[in-house]
Coordinates of C-alpha atoms in Angstrom, one line a residue:
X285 CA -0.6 -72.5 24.5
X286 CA 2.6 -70.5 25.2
X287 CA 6.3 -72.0 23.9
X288 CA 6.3 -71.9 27.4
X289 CA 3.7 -74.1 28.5
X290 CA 5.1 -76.5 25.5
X291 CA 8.2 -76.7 27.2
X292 CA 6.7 -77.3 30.1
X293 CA 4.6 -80.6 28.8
X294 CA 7.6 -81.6 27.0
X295 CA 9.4 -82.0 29.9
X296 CA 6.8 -83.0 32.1
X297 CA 5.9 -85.6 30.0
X298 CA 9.6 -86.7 29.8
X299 CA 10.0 -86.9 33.7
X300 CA 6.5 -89.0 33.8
X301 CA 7.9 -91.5 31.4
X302 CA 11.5 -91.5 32.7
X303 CA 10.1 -92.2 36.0
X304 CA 7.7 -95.0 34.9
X305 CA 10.5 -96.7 33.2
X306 CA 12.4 -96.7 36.8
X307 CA 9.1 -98.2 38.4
X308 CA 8.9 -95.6 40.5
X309 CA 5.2 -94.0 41.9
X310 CA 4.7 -90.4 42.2
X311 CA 4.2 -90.8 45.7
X312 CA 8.1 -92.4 46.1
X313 CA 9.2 -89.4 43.7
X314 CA 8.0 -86.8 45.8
X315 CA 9.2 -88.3 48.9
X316 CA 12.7 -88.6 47.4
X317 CA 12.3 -84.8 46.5
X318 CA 10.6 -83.8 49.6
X319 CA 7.7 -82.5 48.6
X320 CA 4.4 -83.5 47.7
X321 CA 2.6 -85.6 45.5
X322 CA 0.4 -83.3 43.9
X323 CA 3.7 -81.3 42.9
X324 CA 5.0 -84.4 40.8
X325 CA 1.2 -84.6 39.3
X326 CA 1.9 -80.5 38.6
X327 CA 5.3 -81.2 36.7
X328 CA 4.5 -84.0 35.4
X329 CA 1.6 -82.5 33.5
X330 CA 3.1 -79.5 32.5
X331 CA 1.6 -77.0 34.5
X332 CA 4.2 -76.0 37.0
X333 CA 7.0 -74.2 35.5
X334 CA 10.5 -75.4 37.4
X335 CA 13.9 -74.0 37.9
X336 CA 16.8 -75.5 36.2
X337 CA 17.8 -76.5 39.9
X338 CA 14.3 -78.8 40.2
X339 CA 15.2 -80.0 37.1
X340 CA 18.7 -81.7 38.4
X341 CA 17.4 -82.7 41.6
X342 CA 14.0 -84.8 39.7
X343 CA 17.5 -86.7 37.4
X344 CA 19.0 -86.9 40.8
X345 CA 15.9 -88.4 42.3
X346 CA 15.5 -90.9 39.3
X347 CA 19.0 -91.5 38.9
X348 CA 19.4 -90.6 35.5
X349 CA 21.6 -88.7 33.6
X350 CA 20.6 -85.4 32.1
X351 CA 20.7 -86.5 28.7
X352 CA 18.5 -89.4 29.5
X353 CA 15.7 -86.7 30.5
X354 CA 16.2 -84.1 28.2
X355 CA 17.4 -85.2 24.9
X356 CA 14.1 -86.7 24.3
X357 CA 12.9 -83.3 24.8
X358 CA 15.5 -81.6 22.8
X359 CA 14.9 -84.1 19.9
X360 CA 11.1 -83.3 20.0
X361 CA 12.1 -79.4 20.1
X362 CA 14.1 -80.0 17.0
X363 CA 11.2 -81.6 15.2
X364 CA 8.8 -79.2 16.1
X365 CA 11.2 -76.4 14.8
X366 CA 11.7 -78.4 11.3
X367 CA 8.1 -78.6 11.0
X368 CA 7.5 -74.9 11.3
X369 CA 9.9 -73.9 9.1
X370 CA 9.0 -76.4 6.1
X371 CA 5.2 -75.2 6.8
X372 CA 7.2 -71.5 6.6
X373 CA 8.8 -72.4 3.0
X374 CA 5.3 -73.7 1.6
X375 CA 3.8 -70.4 2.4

């Protein structure tokens, strides 16, 4: 897997749990966004790569602030990045 695609399912992952925590289906998410379900399933999972403007209008569609989605994500970057560079200095 690319950085990339772990971008991708960090923030998919993020949007599927900020959007479960509103009570909101899919379904209701892609008709706020006007498109279609499959789409959300596509994001959601992390295999649809989005612009940064899909990325404000799915916190728009939620209600949410930005930080709300994406410093989970940010935190979970920071982690990862620790990680790799402790496994770096045992080398």
């Amino acid at each position: 897997m690319t950085k990339i695609d772990d971008l991708s399912a960090l923030l998919g992952r993020a949007i599927e749990k900020a959007r479960t925590n509103k009570g909101i289906s899919r379904y209701m998410l892609a008709k706020r966004l006007s498109t279609q379900q499959h789409r959300v399933t596509r994001i959601e999972n992390g295999v649809s790569d989005m612009r940064l403007s899909s990325v404000m209008d799915i916190i728009d569609a939620l209600d949410i602030t930005p930080g709300e989605l994406l410093d989970p994500v940010a935190e979970r970057l920071r982690e990862e990045f620790f990680q790799s560079a402790v496994m770096k200095d045992e080398r």
